[in-house]
CSV table of C-alpha atoms in Angstrom, one decimal:
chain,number,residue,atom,x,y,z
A,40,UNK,CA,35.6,116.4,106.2
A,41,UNK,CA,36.0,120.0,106.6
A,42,UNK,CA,32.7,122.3,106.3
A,43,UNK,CA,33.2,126.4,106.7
A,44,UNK,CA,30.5,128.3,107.2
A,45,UNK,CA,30.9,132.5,107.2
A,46,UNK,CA,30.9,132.1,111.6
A,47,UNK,CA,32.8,128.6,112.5
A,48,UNK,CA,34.5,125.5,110.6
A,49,UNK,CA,32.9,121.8,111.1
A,50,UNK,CA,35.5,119.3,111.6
A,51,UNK,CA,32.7,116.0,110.5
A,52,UNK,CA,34.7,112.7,112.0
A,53,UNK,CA,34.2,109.7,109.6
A,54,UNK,CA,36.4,107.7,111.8
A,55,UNK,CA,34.4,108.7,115.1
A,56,UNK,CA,31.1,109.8,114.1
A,57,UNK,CA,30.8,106.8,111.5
A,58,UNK,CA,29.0,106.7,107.7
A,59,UNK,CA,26.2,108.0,109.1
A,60,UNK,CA,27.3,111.3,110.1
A,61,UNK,CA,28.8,111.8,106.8
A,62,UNK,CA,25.8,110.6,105.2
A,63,UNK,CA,23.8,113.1,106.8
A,64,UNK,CA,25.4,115.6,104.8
A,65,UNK,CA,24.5,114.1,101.9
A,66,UNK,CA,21.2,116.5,101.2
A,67,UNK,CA,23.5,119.9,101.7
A,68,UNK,CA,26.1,118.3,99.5
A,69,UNK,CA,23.4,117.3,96.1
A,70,UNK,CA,21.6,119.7,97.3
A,71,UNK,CA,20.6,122.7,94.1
A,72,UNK,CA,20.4,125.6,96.3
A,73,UNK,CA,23.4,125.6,98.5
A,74,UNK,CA,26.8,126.3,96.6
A,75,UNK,CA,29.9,124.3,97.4
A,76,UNK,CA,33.2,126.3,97.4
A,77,UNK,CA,36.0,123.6,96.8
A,78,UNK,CA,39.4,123.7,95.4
A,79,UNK,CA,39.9,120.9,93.0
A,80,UNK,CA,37.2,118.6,93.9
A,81,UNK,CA,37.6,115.7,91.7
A,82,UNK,CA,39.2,113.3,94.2
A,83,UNK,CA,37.0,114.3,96.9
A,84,UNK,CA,34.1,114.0,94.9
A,85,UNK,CA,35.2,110.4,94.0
A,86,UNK,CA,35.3,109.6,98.3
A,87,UNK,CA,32.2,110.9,98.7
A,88,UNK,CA,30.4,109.3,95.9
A,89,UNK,CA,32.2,105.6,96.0
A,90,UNK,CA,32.3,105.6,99.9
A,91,UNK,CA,29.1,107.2,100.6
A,92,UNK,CA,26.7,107.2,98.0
A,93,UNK,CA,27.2,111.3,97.6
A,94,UNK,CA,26.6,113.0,94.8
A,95,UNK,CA,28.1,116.2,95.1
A,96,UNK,CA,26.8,119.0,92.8
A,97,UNK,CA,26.5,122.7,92.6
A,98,UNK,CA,30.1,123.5,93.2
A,99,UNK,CA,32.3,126.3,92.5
A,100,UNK,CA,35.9,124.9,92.2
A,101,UNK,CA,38.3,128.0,93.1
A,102,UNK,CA,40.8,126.1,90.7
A,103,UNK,CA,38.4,126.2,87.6
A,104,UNK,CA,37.7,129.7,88.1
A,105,UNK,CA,41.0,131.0,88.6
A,106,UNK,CA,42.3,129.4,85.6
A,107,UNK,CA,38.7,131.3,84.1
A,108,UNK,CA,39.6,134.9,85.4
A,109,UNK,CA,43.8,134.3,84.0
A,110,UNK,CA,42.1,133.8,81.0
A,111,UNK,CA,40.3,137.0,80.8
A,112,UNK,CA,42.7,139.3,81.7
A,113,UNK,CA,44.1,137.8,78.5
A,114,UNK,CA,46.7,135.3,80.5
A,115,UNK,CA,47.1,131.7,78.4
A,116,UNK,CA,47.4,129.0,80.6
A,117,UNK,CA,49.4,125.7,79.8
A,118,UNK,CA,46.5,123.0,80.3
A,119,UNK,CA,48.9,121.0,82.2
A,120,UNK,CA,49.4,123.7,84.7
A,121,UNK,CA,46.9,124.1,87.8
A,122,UNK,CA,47.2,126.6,90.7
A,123,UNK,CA,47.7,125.0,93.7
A,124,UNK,CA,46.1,125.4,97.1
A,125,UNK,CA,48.9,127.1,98.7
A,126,UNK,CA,49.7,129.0,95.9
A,127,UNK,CA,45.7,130.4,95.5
A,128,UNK,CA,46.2,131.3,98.9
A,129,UNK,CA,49.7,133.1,98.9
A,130,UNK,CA,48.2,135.1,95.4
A,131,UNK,CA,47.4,138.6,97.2
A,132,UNK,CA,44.4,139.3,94.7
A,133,UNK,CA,43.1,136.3,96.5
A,134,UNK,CA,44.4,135.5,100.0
A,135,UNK,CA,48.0,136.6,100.1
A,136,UNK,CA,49.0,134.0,103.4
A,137,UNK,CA,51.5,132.1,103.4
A,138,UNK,CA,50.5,128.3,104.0
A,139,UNK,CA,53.4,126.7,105.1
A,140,UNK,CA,52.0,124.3,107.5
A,141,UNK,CA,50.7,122.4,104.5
A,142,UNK,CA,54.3,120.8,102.7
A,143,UNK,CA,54.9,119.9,107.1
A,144,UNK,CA,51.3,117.9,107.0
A,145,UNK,CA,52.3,116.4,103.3
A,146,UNK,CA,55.6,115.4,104.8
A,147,UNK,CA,54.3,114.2,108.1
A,148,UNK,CA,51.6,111.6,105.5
A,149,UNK,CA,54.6,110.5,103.2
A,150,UNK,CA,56.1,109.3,106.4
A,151,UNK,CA,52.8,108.0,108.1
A,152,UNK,CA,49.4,107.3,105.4
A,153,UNK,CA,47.6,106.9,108.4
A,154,UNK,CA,48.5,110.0,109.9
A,155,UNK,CA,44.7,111.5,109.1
A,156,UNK,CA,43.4,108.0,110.8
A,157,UNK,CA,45.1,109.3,114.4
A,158,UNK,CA,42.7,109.9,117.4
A,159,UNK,CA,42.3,112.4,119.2
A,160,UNK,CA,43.5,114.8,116.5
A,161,UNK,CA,46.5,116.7,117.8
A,162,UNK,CA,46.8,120.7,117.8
A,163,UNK,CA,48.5,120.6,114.6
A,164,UNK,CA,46.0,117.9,112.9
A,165,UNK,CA,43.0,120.4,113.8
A,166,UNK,CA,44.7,123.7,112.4
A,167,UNK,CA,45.6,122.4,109.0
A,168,UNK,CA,42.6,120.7,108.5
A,169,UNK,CA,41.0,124.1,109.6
A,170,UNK,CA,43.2,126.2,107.1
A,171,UNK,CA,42.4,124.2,104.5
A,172,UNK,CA,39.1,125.5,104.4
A,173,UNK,CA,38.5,128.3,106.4
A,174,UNK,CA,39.9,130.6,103.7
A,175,UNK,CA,37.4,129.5,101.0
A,176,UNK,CA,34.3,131.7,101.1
A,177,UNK,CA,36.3,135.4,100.8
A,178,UNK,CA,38.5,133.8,98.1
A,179,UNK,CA,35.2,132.4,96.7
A,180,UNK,CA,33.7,135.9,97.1
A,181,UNK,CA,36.5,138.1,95.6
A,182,UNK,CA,36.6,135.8,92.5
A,183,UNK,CA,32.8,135.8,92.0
A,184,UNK,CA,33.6,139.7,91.9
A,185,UNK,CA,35.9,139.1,88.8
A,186,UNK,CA,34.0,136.6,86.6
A,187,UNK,CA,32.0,137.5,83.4
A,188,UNK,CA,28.3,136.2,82.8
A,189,UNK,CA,29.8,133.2,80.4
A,190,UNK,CA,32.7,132.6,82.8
A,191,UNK,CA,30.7,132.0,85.5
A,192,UNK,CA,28.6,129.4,83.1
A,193,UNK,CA,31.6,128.1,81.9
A,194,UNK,CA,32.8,127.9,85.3
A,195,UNK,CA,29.3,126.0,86.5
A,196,UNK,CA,29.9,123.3,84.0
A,197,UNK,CA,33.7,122.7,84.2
A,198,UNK,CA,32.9,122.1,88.5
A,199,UNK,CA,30.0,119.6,87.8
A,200,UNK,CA,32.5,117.7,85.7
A,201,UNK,CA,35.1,117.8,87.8
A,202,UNK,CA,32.5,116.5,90.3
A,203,UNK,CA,31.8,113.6,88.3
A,204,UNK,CA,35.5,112.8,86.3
A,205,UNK,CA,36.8,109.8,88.8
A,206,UNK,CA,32.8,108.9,90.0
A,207,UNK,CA,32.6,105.9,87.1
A,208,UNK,CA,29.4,103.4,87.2
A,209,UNK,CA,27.6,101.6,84.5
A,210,UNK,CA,24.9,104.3,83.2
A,211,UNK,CA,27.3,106.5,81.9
A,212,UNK,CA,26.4,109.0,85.3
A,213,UNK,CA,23.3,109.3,83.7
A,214,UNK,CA,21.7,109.5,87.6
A,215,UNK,CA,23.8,112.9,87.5
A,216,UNK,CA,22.0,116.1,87.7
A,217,UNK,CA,22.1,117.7,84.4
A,218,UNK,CA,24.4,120.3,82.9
A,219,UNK,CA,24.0,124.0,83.6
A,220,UNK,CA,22.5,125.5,80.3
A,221,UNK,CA,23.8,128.4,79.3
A,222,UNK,CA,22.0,131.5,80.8
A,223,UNK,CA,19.4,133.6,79.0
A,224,UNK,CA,20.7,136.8,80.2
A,225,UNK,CA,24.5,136.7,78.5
A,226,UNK,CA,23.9,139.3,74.8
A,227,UNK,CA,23.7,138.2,71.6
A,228,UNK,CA,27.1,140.1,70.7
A,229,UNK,CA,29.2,138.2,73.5
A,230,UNK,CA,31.5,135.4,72.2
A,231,UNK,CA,30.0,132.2,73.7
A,232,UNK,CA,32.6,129.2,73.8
A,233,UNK,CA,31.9,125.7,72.9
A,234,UNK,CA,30.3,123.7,76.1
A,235,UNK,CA,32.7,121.5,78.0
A,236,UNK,CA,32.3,118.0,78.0
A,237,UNK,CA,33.7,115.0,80.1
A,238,UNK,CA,35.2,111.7,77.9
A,239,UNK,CA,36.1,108.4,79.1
A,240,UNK,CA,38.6,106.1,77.5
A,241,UNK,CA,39.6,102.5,78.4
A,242,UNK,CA,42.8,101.6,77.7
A,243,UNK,CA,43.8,98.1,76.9
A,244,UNK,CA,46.1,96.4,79.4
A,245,UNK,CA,49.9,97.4,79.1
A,246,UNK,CA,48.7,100.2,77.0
A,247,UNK,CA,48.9,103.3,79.1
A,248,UNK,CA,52.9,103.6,79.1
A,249,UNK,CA,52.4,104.3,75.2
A,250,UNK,CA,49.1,106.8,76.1
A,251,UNK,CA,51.4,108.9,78.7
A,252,UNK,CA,54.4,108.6,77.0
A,253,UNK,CA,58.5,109.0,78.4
A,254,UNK,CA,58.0,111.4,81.3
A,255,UNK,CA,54.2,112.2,79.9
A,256,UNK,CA,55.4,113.4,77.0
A,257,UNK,CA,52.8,112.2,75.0
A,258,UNK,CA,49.6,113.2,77.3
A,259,UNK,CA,51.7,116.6,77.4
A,260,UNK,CA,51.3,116.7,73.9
A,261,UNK,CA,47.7,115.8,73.1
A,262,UNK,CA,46.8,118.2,75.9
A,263,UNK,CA,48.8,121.7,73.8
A,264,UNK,CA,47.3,120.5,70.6
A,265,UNK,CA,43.7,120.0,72.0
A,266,UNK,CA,43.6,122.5,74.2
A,267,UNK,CA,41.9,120.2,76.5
A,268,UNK,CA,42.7,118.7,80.5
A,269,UNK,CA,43.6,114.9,80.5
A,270,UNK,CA,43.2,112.8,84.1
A,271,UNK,CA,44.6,109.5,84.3
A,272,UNK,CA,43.2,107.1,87.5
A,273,UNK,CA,45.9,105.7,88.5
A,274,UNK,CA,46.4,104.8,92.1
A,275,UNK,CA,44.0,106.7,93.7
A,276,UNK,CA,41.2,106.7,90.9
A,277,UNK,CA,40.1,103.8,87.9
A,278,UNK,CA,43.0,102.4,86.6
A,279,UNK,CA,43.5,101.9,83.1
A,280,UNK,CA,41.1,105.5,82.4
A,281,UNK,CA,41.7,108.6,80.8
A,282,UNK,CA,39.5,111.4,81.4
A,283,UNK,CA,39.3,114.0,78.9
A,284,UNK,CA,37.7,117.3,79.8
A,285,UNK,CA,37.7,120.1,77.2
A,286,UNK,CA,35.0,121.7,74.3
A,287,UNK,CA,33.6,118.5,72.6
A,288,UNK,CA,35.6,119.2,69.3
A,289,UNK,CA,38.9,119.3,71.1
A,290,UNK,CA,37.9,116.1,73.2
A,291,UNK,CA,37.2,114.6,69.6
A,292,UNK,CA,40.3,115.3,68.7
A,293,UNK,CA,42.2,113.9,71.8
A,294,UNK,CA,40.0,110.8,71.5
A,295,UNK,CA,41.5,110.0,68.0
A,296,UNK,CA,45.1,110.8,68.8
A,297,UNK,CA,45.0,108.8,71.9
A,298,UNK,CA,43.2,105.4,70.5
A,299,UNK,CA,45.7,105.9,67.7
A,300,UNK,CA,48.2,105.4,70.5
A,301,UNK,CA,47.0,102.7,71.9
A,302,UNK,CA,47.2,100.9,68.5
A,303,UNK,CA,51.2,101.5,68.0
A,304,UNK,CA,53.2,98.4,68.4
């Protein structure tokens, strides 16, 4: 686990330091008052929280709010389109460096998965897991500079479900802090959107060829005609679960077209 702070980066060991060195980030990671910066966090939100017991809230995912600011400059976004690391990176608004070092680390895992499980980390193995994070804070602070009042709310609610999307238990995450409300200060003339919300469906065994369709054609098209982000498990998450993020109305709608999948013969 990589932690950047404005003077050094924290490399935090798992493999040598053990749970409870992770686990004693847990209060900084729920914690209300400190702000997590984290590009796409739903998969490491789901380590954290099925490995350790860690909750994490109050994050801004760099992901989420770039897709936020595109969308005020008047950009429309395809919902099954999300800017990449390296690409948020090479964007000069943002960053503008080039990451290359990242495809050689994704290559070097394909050929080893326990390439990250390796001790002592090599040169290499420290800078990329440096880079990946290091970066974070002045993107996180140039963007802050271009968000609106309700897409900063919008962009508040959208992390803490991202934090929560793969993190499944029996309560329905009801042990989850709550949503962000939407702020007092935003004027009455200002178009407020719907509120995002998370939905989970179970689909019936030997269903989810006919939910994702040839190629994903069919989860390509609930997702233009509900404007809404679907997440399947899969390997690395629940299997056999969509998640559904998106205003409730549009999830509504998603819900319907998908069970109605599930039914075809």
């Amino acid at each position: 686990m990589q932690i950047a702070f404005p003077d050094a980066v924290y490399l935090v060991d798992a493999i040598e330091g053990g749970k409870e060195l992770v686990e004693a980030c847990k209060p900084a990671h729920e914690s209300d008052y400190i702000t997590k910066v984290i590009h796409d966090c739903k998969r490491d939100s789901e380590a954290l929280y099925f490995q350790f017991g860690i909750k994490l809230h109050n994050v801004m995912d760099t992901q989420i709010a770039y897709s936020l600011i595109e969308e005020q400059e008047g950009k429309k976004r395809a919902y099954d389109v999300y800017i990449s690391f390296v690409s948020l990176l090479a964007d000069p608004r943002y960053c503008g460096m080039p990451y290359p070092e990242k495809e050689e680390v994704r290559t070097l895992l394909r050929q080893d998965p326990n390439f990250w499980k390796s001790r002592p980390l090599s040169e290499m193995m420290i800078r990329a897991a440096t880079d990946d994070v290091r970066f974070l804070l002045n993107i996180h602070e140039k963007m802050m500079e271009k968000l609106s009042k309700v897409s900063l709310w919008r962009l508040a609610v959208r992390s803490e479900l991202y934090c929560r999307c793969f993190c499944i238990n029996d309560n329905e995450q009801a042990d989850w802090p709550p949503l962000p409300t939407i702020p007092d200060d935003i004027e009455a003339e200002v178009h407020v959107p719907e509120v995002d919300i998370l939905s989970l469906l179970d689909v019936p065994t030997g269903k989810m060829g006919r939910v994702i369709g040839r190629k994903g054609s069919s989860i390509m098209a609930v997702k233009e005609s509900c404007n809404v982000e679907i997440h399947i498990g899969g390997s690395k998450g629940p299997p056999d679960r969509v998640f559904i993020i998106g205003p409730m109305k549009e999830v509504r709608k998603a819900e319907a077209i998908l069970r109605g999948r599930m039914l075809e013969f």
